DNA sequence: CGGTATCCCAACGGATACTG
DNA sequence: CAGTATCCGTTGGGATACCG
């Protein structure tokens, strides 16, 4: 059988799997949010303390979107004062390699981390 | 010596290396552009043929930005009609792993590619 | 062929005030 | 404490027409 080489077209950007991933983890603040969650659960206020310049509304929306995409899990404790903890889902955990890959490339190619250790 | 654990803060989003990488490769059309270039040099018109719905202006700006970031190389041949070829720089080539990582995660977690092979 | 120029719209991000 | 509501500026992406 002959295999005809079909050139894949990108009729819309969403046909690209990479674009699809970046739609989920991209934007200005989602990367640090996911990065922090890779270390463990975090409360709403903690995000705001660690990222002092993110607007509350933006933080709120990012968390909602990540939750809707199945990346993070929101757990609210019915206490006074209220406590809400965010953590990574399994799907979110599976991003660990991806995030390290992106971070690694950045350190080598954007931050000019010297290769002096070599 | 005791090592005090310093919590890294993200005063601006750009403090996050992952955000920095996504600033370079992100957006709607840059991923497919880089993806295509990983297979070899491409001419301006070819991009437009493979991605029929990208606006000329957008394609043009994406290519300019990628060039400014040192990811791609633009080579113009002084012919009539003119010919311009885009290819990856070394820095651009170094994105291969990153792109595969992003693409792989997408196939497993967004496109629901069955794991039937297991 | 390989682009620019112009105009437009929606989405994202941001500051501040307020609420359960 | 953990958000929402409102308003606003900037950016990214898009359609169309035109140029060297």
PDB file of C-alpha atoms (C1' of nucleotides) in Angstrom:
ATOM      1  CA  UNK A   1       0.000   0.000   0.000  1.00  0.00           C
ATOM      2  CA  UNK A   2       1.202   3.421  -0.802  1.00  0.00           C
ATOM      3  CA  UNK A   3       0.890   5.961   1.893  1.00  0.00           C
ATOM      4  CA  UNK A   4      -0.025   9.297   0.537  1.00  0.00           C
ATOM      5  CA  UNK A   5       1.451  12.103   2.520  1.00  0.00           C
ATOM      6  CA  UNK A   6      -1.311  14.378   3.626  1.00  0.00           C
ATOM      7  CA  UNK A   7      -0.316  17.831   4.625  1.00  0.00           C
ATOM      8  CA  UNK A   8      -2.177  18.855   7.679  1.00  0.00           C
ATOM      9  CA  UNK A   9      -3.863  22.186   7.383  1.00  0.00           C
ATOM     10  CA  UNK A  10      -4.665  24.527  10.204  1.00  0.00           C
ATOM     11  CA  UNK A  11      -8.023  25.880   9.206  1.00  0.00           C
ATOM     12  CA  UNK A  12      -8.455  27.318  12.632  1.00  0.00           C
ATOM     13  CA  UNK A  13      -5.773  27.863  15.222  1.00  0.00           C
ATOM     14  CA  UNK A  14      -7.515  25.401  17.521  1.00  0.00           C
ATOM     15  CA  UNK A  15      -6.571  22.619  15.124  1.00  0.00           C
ATOM     16  CA  UNK A  16      -3.122  22.954  16.597  1.00  0.00           C
ATOM     17  CA  UNK A  17      -2.721  20.842  19.755  1.00  0.00           C
ATOM     18  CA  UNK A  18      -0.100  23.225  21.087  1.00  0.00           C
ATOM     19  CA  UNK A  19      -2.421  26.187  20.826  1.00  0.00           C
ATOM     20  CA  UNK A  20      -5.011  24.102  22.631  1.00  0.00           C
ATOM     21  CA  UNK A  21      -2.667  23.520  25.552  1.00  0.00           C
ATOM     22  CA  UNK A  22      -1.645  27.150  25.720  1.00  0.00           C
ATOM     23  CA  UNK A  23      -5.305  28.103  25.792  1.00  0.00           C
ATOM     24  CA  UNK A  24      -5.495  26.194  29.073  1.00  0.00           C
ATOM     25  CA  UNK A  25      -2.237  27.142  30.784  1.00  0.00           C
ATOM     26  CA  UNK A  26      -1.502  30.428  29.060  1.00  0.00           C
ATOM     27  CA  UNK A  27      -2.237  34.031  29.817  1.00  0.00           C
ATOM     28  CA  UNK A  28      -0.336  36.312  32.100  1.00  0.00           C
ATOM     29  CA  UNK A  29      -0.971  34.756  35.495  1.00  0.00           C
ATOM     30  CA  UNK A  30      -1.974  31.136  35.002  1.00  0.00           C
ATOM     31  CA  UNK A  31       1.592  29.850  34.759  1.00  0.00           C
ATOM     32  CA  UNK A  32       2.657  31.133  38.200  1.00  0.00           C
ATOM     33  CA  UNK A  33      -0.651  29.939  39.655  1.00  0.00           C
ATOM     34  CA  UNK A  34      -0.099  26.400  38.387  1.00  0.00           C
ATOM     35  CA  UNK A  35       3.547  26.550  39.341  1.00  0.00           C
ATOM     36  CA  UNK A  36       2.679  27.388  42.934  1.00  0.00           C
ATOM     37  CA  UNK A  37       0.059  24.655  43.094  1.00  0.00           C
ATOM     38  CA  UNK A  38       2.645  22.095  42.029  1.00  0.00           C
ATOM     39  CA  UNK A  39       4.138  22.617  45.473  1.00  0.00           C
ATOM     40  CA  UNK A  40       0.870  22.033  47.281  1.00  0.00           C
ATOM     41  CA  UNK A  41      -2.586  23.451  48.033  1.00  0.00           C
ATOM     42  CA  UNK A  42      -2.926  27.191  48.429  1.00  0.00           C
ATOM     43  CA  UNK A  43      -5.602  29.451  49.806  1.00  0.00           C
ATOM     44  CA  UNK A  44      -7.062  32.375  47.898  1.00  0.00           C
ATOM     45  CA  UNK A  45      -5.394  34.973  50.086  1.00  0.00           C
ATOM     46  CA  UNK A  46      -2.032  33.279  49.785  1.00  0.00           C
ATOM     47  CA  UNK A  47      -2.067  33.701  46.031  1.00  0.00           C
ATOM     48  CA  UNK A  48      -2.659  37.356  46.559  1.00  0.00           C
ATOM     49  CA  UNK A  49       0.193  37.581  49.054  1.00  0.00           C
ATOM     50  CA  UNK A  50       2.663  35.773  46.803  1.00  0.00           C
ATOM     51  CA  UNK A  51       1.531  37.645  43.689  1.00  0.00           C
ATOM     52  CA  UNK A  52       0.887  41.087  45.207  1.00  0.00           C
ATOM     53  CA  UNK A  53       0.115  42.775  41.922  1.00  0.00           C
ATOM     54  CA  UNK A  54      -2.558  40.547  40.483  1.00  0.00           C
ATOM     55  CA  UNK A  55      -5.986  42.144  40.550  1.00  0.00           C
ATOM     56  CA  UNK A  56      -8.515  40.274  42.646  1.00  0.00           C
ATOM     57  CA  UNK A  57     -10.863  39.995  39.737  1.00  0.00           C
ATOM     58  CA  UNK A  58      -8.179  38.535  37.531  1.00  0.00           C
ATOM     59  CA  UNK A  59      -7.117  36.008  40.140  1.00  0.00           C
ATOM     60  CA  UNK A  60     -10.711  35.022  40.657  1.00  0.00           C
ATOM     61  CA  UNK A  61     -11.336  34.516  36.964  1.00  0.00           C
ATOM     62  CA  UNK A  62      -8.142  32.567  36.408  1.00  0.00           C
ATOM     63  CA  UNK A  63      -9.047  30.168  39.190  1.00  0.00           C
ATOM     64  CA  UNK A  64     -12.562  29.740  37.801  1.00  0.00           C
ATOM     65  CA  UNK A  65     -11.245  28.975  34.330  1.00  0.00           C
ATOM     66  CA  UNK A  66      -8.654  26.533  35.581  1.00  0.00           C
ATOM     67  CA  UNK A  67     -11.354  24.824  37.595  1.00  0.00           C
ATOM     68  CA  UNK A  68     -13.658  24.680  34.574  1.00  0.00           C
ATOM     69  CA  UNK A  69     -10.832  23.126  32.552  1.00  0.00           C
ATOM     70  CA  UNK A  70     -10.404  20.447  35.193  1.00  0.00           C
ATOM     71  CA  UNK A  71      -6.918  21.558  36.201  1.00  0.00           C
ATOM     72  CA  UNK A  72      -7.598  22.619  39.761  1.00  0.00           C
ATOM     73  CA  UNK A  73      -9.999  21.698  42.528  1.00  0.00           C
ATOM     74  CA  UNK A  74     -11.677  24.232  44.767  1.00  0.00           C
ATOM     75  CA  UNK A  75     -12.525  23.162  48.282  1.00  0.00           C
ATOM     76  CA  UNK A  76     -14.470  25.517  50.505  1.00  0.00           C
ATOM     77  CA  UNK A  77     -14.635  24.938  54.267  1.00  0.00           C
ATOM     78  CA  UNK A  78     -17.868  26.133  55.866  1.00  0.00           C
ATOM     79  CA  UNK A  79     -16.234  28.135  58.622  1.00  0.00           C
ATOM     80  CA  UNK A  80     -16.275  31.695  59.850  1.00  0.00           C
ATOM     81  CA  UNK A  81     -14.174  33.300  58.551  1.00  0.00           C
ATOM     82  CA  UNK A  82     -14.423  31.272  55.358  1.00  0.00           C
ATOM     83  CA  UNK A  83     -11.485  29.254  54.086  1.00  0.00           C
ATOM     84  CA  UNK A  84     -11.028  28.098  50.524  1.00  0.00           C
ATOM     85  CA  UNK A  85      -8.222  25.895  49.366  1.00  0.00           C
ATOM     86  CA  UNK A  86      -7.132  25.303  45.791  1.00  0.00           C
ATOM     87  CA  UNK A  87      -5.217  22.247  44.704  1.00  0.00           C
ATOM     88  CA  UNK A  88      -4.278  20.469  41.508  1.00  0.00           C
ATOM     89  CA  UNK A  89      -6.427  17.708  40.096  1.00  0.00           C
ATOM     90  CA  UNK A  90      -4.799  14.656  38.558  1.00  0.00           C
ATOM     91  CA  UNK A  91      -5.032  16.363  35.224  1.00  0.00           C
ATOM     92  CA  UNK A  92      -3.360  19.381  36.743  1.00  0.00           C
ATOM     93  CA  UNK A  93      -0.593  17.250  38.200  1.00  0.00           C
ATOM     94  CA  UNK A  94       0.023  15.835  34.769  1.00  0.00           C
ATOM     95  CA  UNK A  95       1.148  19.300  33.718  1.00  0.00           C
ATOM     96  CA  UNK A  96       4.273  19.035  35.852  1.00  0.00           C
ATOM     97  CA  UNK A  97       6.507  17.865  33.006  1.00  0.00           C
ATOM     98  CA  UNK A  98       5.119  20.493  30.655  1.00  0.00           C
ATOM     99  CA  UNK A  99       5.748  23.250  33.157  1.00  0.00           C
ATOM    100  CA  UNK A 100       9.291  22.086  33.807  1.00  0.00           C
ATOM    101  CA  UNK A 101       9.938  21.955  30.102  1.00  0.00           C
ATOM    102  CA  UNK A 102       8.736  25.526  29.639  1.00  0.00           C
ATOM    103  CA  UNK A 103      10.598  26.762  32.685  1.00  0.00           C
ATOM    104  CA  UNK A 104      13.793  25.037  31.670  1.00  0.00           C
ATOM    105  CA  UNK A 105      13.737  26.526  28.194  1.00  0.00           C
ATOM    106  CA  UNK A 106      13.174  29.961  29.661  1.00  0.00           C
ATOM    107  CA  UNK A 107      16.130  29.735  32.017  1.00  0.00           C
ATOM    108  CA  UNK A 108      18.412  28.678  29.206  1.00  0.00           C
ATOM    109  CA  UNK A 109      17.138  31.014  26.513  1.00  0.00           C
ATOM    110  CA  UNK A 110      15.544  34.066  28.104  1.00  0.00           C
ATOM    111  CA  UNK A 111      17.011  34.542  31.529  1.00  0.00           C
ATOM    112  CA  UNK A 112      20.600  34.101  30.452  1.00  0.00           C
ATOM    113  CA  UNK A 113      21.513  31.554  33.022  1.00  0.00           C
ATOM    114  CA  UNK A 114      25.184  30.865  32.500  1.00  0.00           C
ATOM    115  CA  UNK A 115      26.159  27.369  31.602  1.00  0.00           C
ATOM    116  CA  UNK A 116      29.186  27.743  33.853  1.00  0.00           C
ATOM    117  CA  UNK A 117      28.323  24.554  35.663  1.00  0.00           C
ATOM    118  CA  UNK A 118      29.362  22.694  32.570  1.00  0.00           C
TER     119      UNK A 118
ATOM    120  CA  UNK B   1      24.798  26.762  58.108  1.00  0.00           C
ATOM    121  CA  UNK B   2      21.080  26.908  58.217  1.00  0.00           C
ATOM    122  CA  UNK B   3      19.338  27.438  54.958  1.00  0.00           C
ATOM    123  CA  UNK B   4      16.409  29.729  55.327  1.00  0.00           C
ATOM    124  CA  UNK B   5      13.643  28.894  52.986  1.00  0.00           C
ATOM    125  CA  UNK B   6      12.825  31.937  50.928  1.00  0.00           C
ATOM    126  CA  UNK B   7       9.458  31.977  49.321  1.00  0.00           C
ATOM    127  CA  UNK B   8       9.705  33.354  45.852  1.00  0.00           C
ATOM    128  CA  UNK B   9       7.232  36.073  45.126  1.00  0.00           C
ATOM    129  CA  UNK B  10       5.820  36.961  41.765  1.00  0.00           C
ATOM    130  CA  UNK B  11       5.700  40.721  41.913  1.00  0.00           C
ATOM    131  CA  UNK B  12       5.053  40.821  38.221  1.00  0.00           C
ATOM    132  CA  UNK B  13       3.957  37.983  36.003  1.00  0.00           C
ATOM    133  CA  UNK B  14       7.196  38.246  34.076  1.00  0.00           C
ATOM    134  CA  UNK B  15       9.034  36.983  37.148  1.00  0.00           C
ATOM    135  CA  UNK B  16       7.657  33.592  36.171  1.00  0.00           C
ATOM    136  CA  UNK B  17       9.916  31.843  33.673  1.00  0.00           C
ATOM    137  CA  UNK B  18       6.982  29.927  32.263  1.00  0.00           C
ATOM    138  CA  UNK B  19       5.086  33.102  31.491  1.00  0.00           C
ATOM    139  CA  UNK B  20       8.233  34.387  29.815  1.00  0.00           C
ATOM    140  CA  UNK B  21       8.343  31.390  27.499  1.00  0.00           C
ATOM    141  CA  UNK B  22       4.657  31.635  26.700  1.00  0.00           C
ATOM    142  CA  UNK B  23       5.167  35.290  25.849  1.00  0.00           C
ATOM    143  CA  UNK B  24       7.482  34.087  23.088  1.00  0.00           C
ATOM    144  CA  UNK B  25       5.673  31.040  21.737  1.00  0.00           C
ATOM    145  CA  UNK B  26       2.108  31.836  22.766  1.00  0.00           C
ATOM    146  CA  UNK B  27      -0.813  33.538  21.122  1.00  0.00           C
ATOM    147  CA  UNK B  28      -3.233  32.061  18.695  1.00  0.00           C
ATOM    148  CA  UNK B  29      -1.056  31.384  15.673  1.00  0.00           C
ATOM    149  CA  UNK B  30       2.554  31.213  16.816  1.00  0.00           C
ATOM    150  CA  UNK B  31       2.363  27.569  17.877  1.00  0.00           C
ATOM    151  CA  UNK B  32       1.300  26.265  14.428  1.00  0.00           C
ATOM    152  CA  UNK B  33       3.859  28.562  12.790  1.00  0.00           C
ATOM    153  CA  UNK B  34       6.695  27.147  14.887  1.00  0.00           C
ATOM    154  CA  UNK B  35       5.321  23.644  14.497  1.00  0.00           C
ATOM    155  CA  UNK B  36       5.440  23.934  10.719  1.00  0.00           C
ATOM    156  CA  UNK B  37       8.951  25.368  10.768  1.00  0.00           C
ATOM    157  CA  UNK B  38      10.159  22.375  12.757  1.00  0.00           C
ATOM    158  CA  UNK B  39       9.653  20.406   9.556  1.00  0.00           C
ATOM    159  CA  UNK B  40      11.692  22.795   7.447  1.00  0.00           C
ATOM    160  CA  UNK B  41      11.784  26.261   5.872  1.00  0.00           C
ATOM    161  CA  UNK B  42       8.541  27.756   4.606  1.00  0.00           C
ATOM    162  CA  UNK B  43       7.690  30.645   2.373  1.00  0.00           C
ATOM    163  CA  UNK B  44       5.286  33.398   3.330  1.00  0.00           C
ATOM    164  CA  UNK B  45       2.611  32.276   0.909  1.00  0.00           C
ATOM    165  CA  UNK B  46       2.848  28.697   2.077  1.00  0.00           C
ATOM    166  CA  UNK B  47       1.910  29.692   5.596  1.00  0.00           C
ATOM    167  CA  UNK B  48      -1.117  31.355   4.189  1.00  0.00           C
ATOM    168  CA  UNK B  49      -2.019  28.268   2.186  1.00  0.00           C
ATOM    169  CA  UNK B  50      -1.639  25.896   5.122  1.00  0.00           C
ATOM    170  CA  UNK B  51      -3.410  28.245   7.526  1.00  0.00           C
ATOM    171  CA  UNK B  52      -6.079  29.666   5.214  1.00  0.00           C
ATOM    172  CA  UNK B  53      -7.840  31.668   7.883  1.00  0.00           C
ATOM    173  CA  UNK B  54      -5.037  33.678   9.372  1.00  0.00           C
ATOM    174  CA  UNK B  55      -5.196  37.341   8.429  1.00  0.00           C
ATOM    175  CA  UNK B  56      -2.215  38.557   6.437  1.00  0.00           C
ATOM    176  CA  UNK B  57      -1.513  41.261   8.940  1.00  0.00           C
ATOM    177  CA  UNK B  58      -1.517  38.794  11.799  1.00  0.00           C
ATOM    178  CA  UNK B  59       0.791  36.393   9.997  1.00  0.00           C
ATOM    179  CA  UNK B  60       3.112  39.246   9.187  1.00  0.00           C
ATOM    180  CA  UNK B  61       3.246  40.469  12.763  1.00  0.00           C
ATOM    181  CA  UNK B  62       3.752  36.994  14.201  1.00  0.00           C
ATOM    182  CA  UNK B  63       6.713  36.425  11.909  1.00  0.00           C
ATOM    183  CA  UNK B  64       8.201  39.781  12.815  1.00  0.00           C
ATOM    184  CA  UNK B  65       7.885  39.105  16.521  1.00  0.00           C
ATOM    185  CA  UNK B  66       9.354  35.633  16.252  1.00  0.00           C
ATOM    186  CA  UNK B  67      12.233  37.082  14.292  1.00  0.00           C
ATOM    187  CA  UNK B  68      12.758  39.821  16.882  1.00  0.00           C
ATOM    188  CA  UNK B  69      12.821  37.166  19.596  1.00  0.00           C
ATOM    189  CA  UNK B  70      15.500  35.278  17.719  1.00  0.00           C
ATOM    190  CA  UNK B  71      13.344  32.242  17.029  1.00  0.00           C
ATOM    191  CA  UNK B  72      13.169  32.424  13.261  1.00  0.00           C
ATOM    192  CA  UNK B  73      15.321  33.705  10.428  1.00  0.00           C
ATOM    193  CA  UNK B  74      13.964  35.587   7.457  1.00  0.00           C
ATOM    194  CA  UNK B  75      15.801  35.217   4.175  1.00  0.00           C
ATOM    195  CA  UNK B  76      14.709  37.264   1.175  1.00  0.00           C
ATOM    196  CA  UNK B  77      15.869  36.337  -2.317  1.00  0.00           C
ATOM    197  CA  UNK B  78      16.223  39.316  -4.648  1.00  0.00           C
ATOM    198  CA  UNK B  79      14.208  37.829  -7.479  1.00  0.00           C
ATOM    199  CA  UNK B  80      11.204  38.786  -9.486  1.00  0.00           C
ATOM    200  CA  UNK B  81       8.736  37.722  -8.303  1.00  0.00           C
ATOM    201  CA  UNK B  82      10.187  38.016  -4.809  1.00  0.00           C
ATOM    202  CA  UNK B  83      10.742  34.978  -2.641  1.00  0.00           C
ATOM    203  CA  UNK B  84      11.071  34.983   1.139  1.00  0.00           C
ATOM    204  CA  UNK B  85      11.856  31.941   3.193  1.00  0.00           C
ATOM    205  CA  UNK B  86      11.458  31.550   6.916  1.00  0.00           C
ATOM    206  CA  UNK B  87      13.372  29.012   8.940  1.00  0.00           C
ATOM    207  CA  UNK B  88      14.161  28.268  12.566  1.00  0.00           C
ATOM    208  CA  UNK B  89      17.267  29.627  14.200  1.00  0.00           C
ATOM    209  CA  UNK B  90      19.223  27.458  16.612  1.00  0.00           C
ATOM    210  CA  UNK B  91      17.248  28.990  19.410  1.00  0.00           C
ATOM    211  CA  UNK B  92      14.087  28.130  17.551  1.00  0.00           C
ATOM    212  CA  UNK B  93      15.234  24.559  17.025  1.00  0.00           C
ATOM    213  CA  UNK B  94      15.791  24.281  20.752  1.00  0.00           C
ATOM    214  CA  UNK B  95      12.030  24.669  21.167  1.00  0.00           C
ATOM    215  CA  UNK B  96      11.426  21.242  19.658  1.00  0.00           C
ATOM    216  CA  UNK B  97      11.225  19.426  22.987  1.00  0.00           C
ATOM    217  CA  UNK B  98       9.007  22.102  24.438  1.00  0.00           C
ATOM    218  CA  UNK B  99       6.622  21.897  21.519  1.00  0.00           C
ATOM    219  CA  UNK B 100       6.445  18.141  21.692  1.00  0.00           C
ATOM    220  CA  UNK B 101       5.770  18.316  25.392  1.00  0.00           C
ATOM    221  CA  UNK B 102       2.880  20.723  24.857  1.00  0.00           C
ATOM    222  CA  UNK B 103       1.517  18.757  21.954  1.00  0.00           C
ATOM    223  CA  UNK B 104       1.746  15.473  23.792  1.00  0.00           C
ATOM    224  CA  UNK B 105      -0.126  16.791  26.804  1.00  0.00           C
ATOM    225  CA  UNK B 106      -2.825  18.138  24.533  1.00  0.00           C
ATOM    226  CA  UNK B 107      -3.371  14.833  22.777  1.00  0.00           C
ATOM    227  CA  UNK B 108      -3.678  13.018  26.066  1.00  0.00           C
ATOM    228  CA  UNK B 109      -5.756  15.557  27.936  1.00  0.00           C
ATOM    229  CA  UNK B 110      -7.706  17.688  25.465  1.00  0.00           C
ATOM    230  CA  UNK B 111      -8.156  15.763  22.302  1.00  0.00           C
ATOM    231  CA  UNK B 112      -9.294  12.586  24.010  1.00  0.00           C
ATOM    232  CA  UNK B 113      -6.906  10.285  22.289  1.00  0.00           C
ATOM    233  CA  UNK B 114      -7.727   6.832  23.561  1.00  0.00           C
ATOM    234  CA  UNK B 115      -5.041   5.014  25.454  1.00  0.00           C
ATOM    235  CA  UNK B 116      -6.163   1.837  23.735  1.00  0.00           C
ATOM    236  CA  UNK B 117      -2.601   1.093  22.710  1.00  0.00           C
ATOM    237  CA  UNK B 118      -1.905   0.287  26.351  1.00  0.00           C
TER     238      UNK B 118
ATOM    239  C1'  DC C   1       4.842  37.396  -4.390  1.00  0.00           C
ATOM    240  C1'  DG C   2       5.179  39.353  -0.084  1.00  0.00           C
ATOM    241  C1'  DG C   3       3.903  42.224   2.222  1.00  0.00           C
ATOM    242  C1'  DT C   4       1.472  47.462   4.572  1.00  0.00           C
ATOM    243  C1'  DA C   5      -2.276  50.522   5.931  1.00  0.00           C
ATOM    244  C1'  DT C   6      -6.531  51.273   7.889  1.00  0.00           C
ATOM    245  C1'  DC C   7     -10.281  50.409  10.621  1.00  0.00           C
ATOM    246  C1'  DC C   8     -12.742  47.464  13.792  1.00  0.00           C
ATOM    247  C1'  DC C   9     -14.071  44.392  17.614  1.00  0.00           C
ATOM    248  C1'  DA C  10     -13.617  41.229  21.468  1.00  0.00           C
ATOM    249  C1'  DA C  11     -10.891  39.542  25.100  1.00  0.00           C
ATOM    250  C1'  DC C  12      -7.650  40.261  28.627  1.00  0.00           C
ATOM    251  C1'  DG C  13      -5.860  42.582  32.293  1.00  0.00           C
ATOM    252  C1'  DG C  14      -6.268  46.219  35.879  1.00  0.00           C
ATOM    253  C1'  DA C  15      -8.010  49.610  39.873  1.00  0.00           C
ATOM    254  C1'  DT C  16     -11.306  50.446  43.155  1.00  0.00           C
ATOM    255  C1'  DA C  17     -15.353  49.828  45.876  1.00  0.00           C
ATOM    256  C1'  DC C  18     -18.388  46.781  47.939  1.00  0.00           C
ATOM    257  C1'  DT C  19     -20.498  42.136  50.069  1.00  0.00           C
ATOM    258  C1'  DG C  20     -21.774  37.357  52.416  1.00  0.00           C
TER     259       DG C  20
ATOM    260  C1'  DC D   1     -11.601  35.759  54.323  1.00  0.00           C
ATOM    261  C1'  DA D   2     -12.952  35.177  49.843  1.00  0.00           C
ATOM    262  C1'  DG D   3     -14.690  36.834  46.796  1.00  0.00           C
ATOM    263  C1'  DT D   4     -18.225  40.147  43.189  1.00  0.00           C
ATOM    264  C1'  DA D   5     -19.431  44.526  40.661  1.00  0.00           C
ATOM    265  C1'  DT D   6     -18.222  48.228  37.879  1.00  0.00           C
ATOM    266  C1'  DC D   7     -15.660  50.722  34.813  1.00  0.00           C
ATOM    267  C1'  DC D   8     -11.761  51.360  31.922  1.00  0.00           C
ATOM    268  C1'  DG D   9      -7.323  51.023  28.997  1.00  0.00           C
ATOM    269  C1'  DT D  10      -4.517  48.050  26.162  1.00  0.00           C
ATOM    270  C1'  DT D  11      -3.630  44.336  23.299  1.00  0.00           C
ATOM    271  C1'  DG D  12      -4.525  40.639  19.976  1.00  0.00           C
ATOM    272  C1'  DG D  13      -6.779  39.194  16.306  1.00  0.00           C
ATOM    273  C1'  DG D  14      -9.504  40.003  12.002  1.00  0.00           C
ATOM    274  C1'  DA D  15     -11.350  41.936   7.164  1.00  0.00           C
ATOM    275  C1'  DT D  16     -10.376  44.528   3.378  1.00  0.00           C
ATOM    276  C1'  DA D  17      -7.864  47.413   0.267  1.00  0.00           C
ATOM    277  C1'  DC D  18      -3.685  48.766  -1.529  1.00  0.00           C
ATOM    278  C1'  DC D  19       1.659  48.872  -2.681  1.00  0.00           C
ATOM    279  C1'  DG D  20       6.776  47.632  -4.391  1.00  0.00           C
TER     280       DG D  20
END
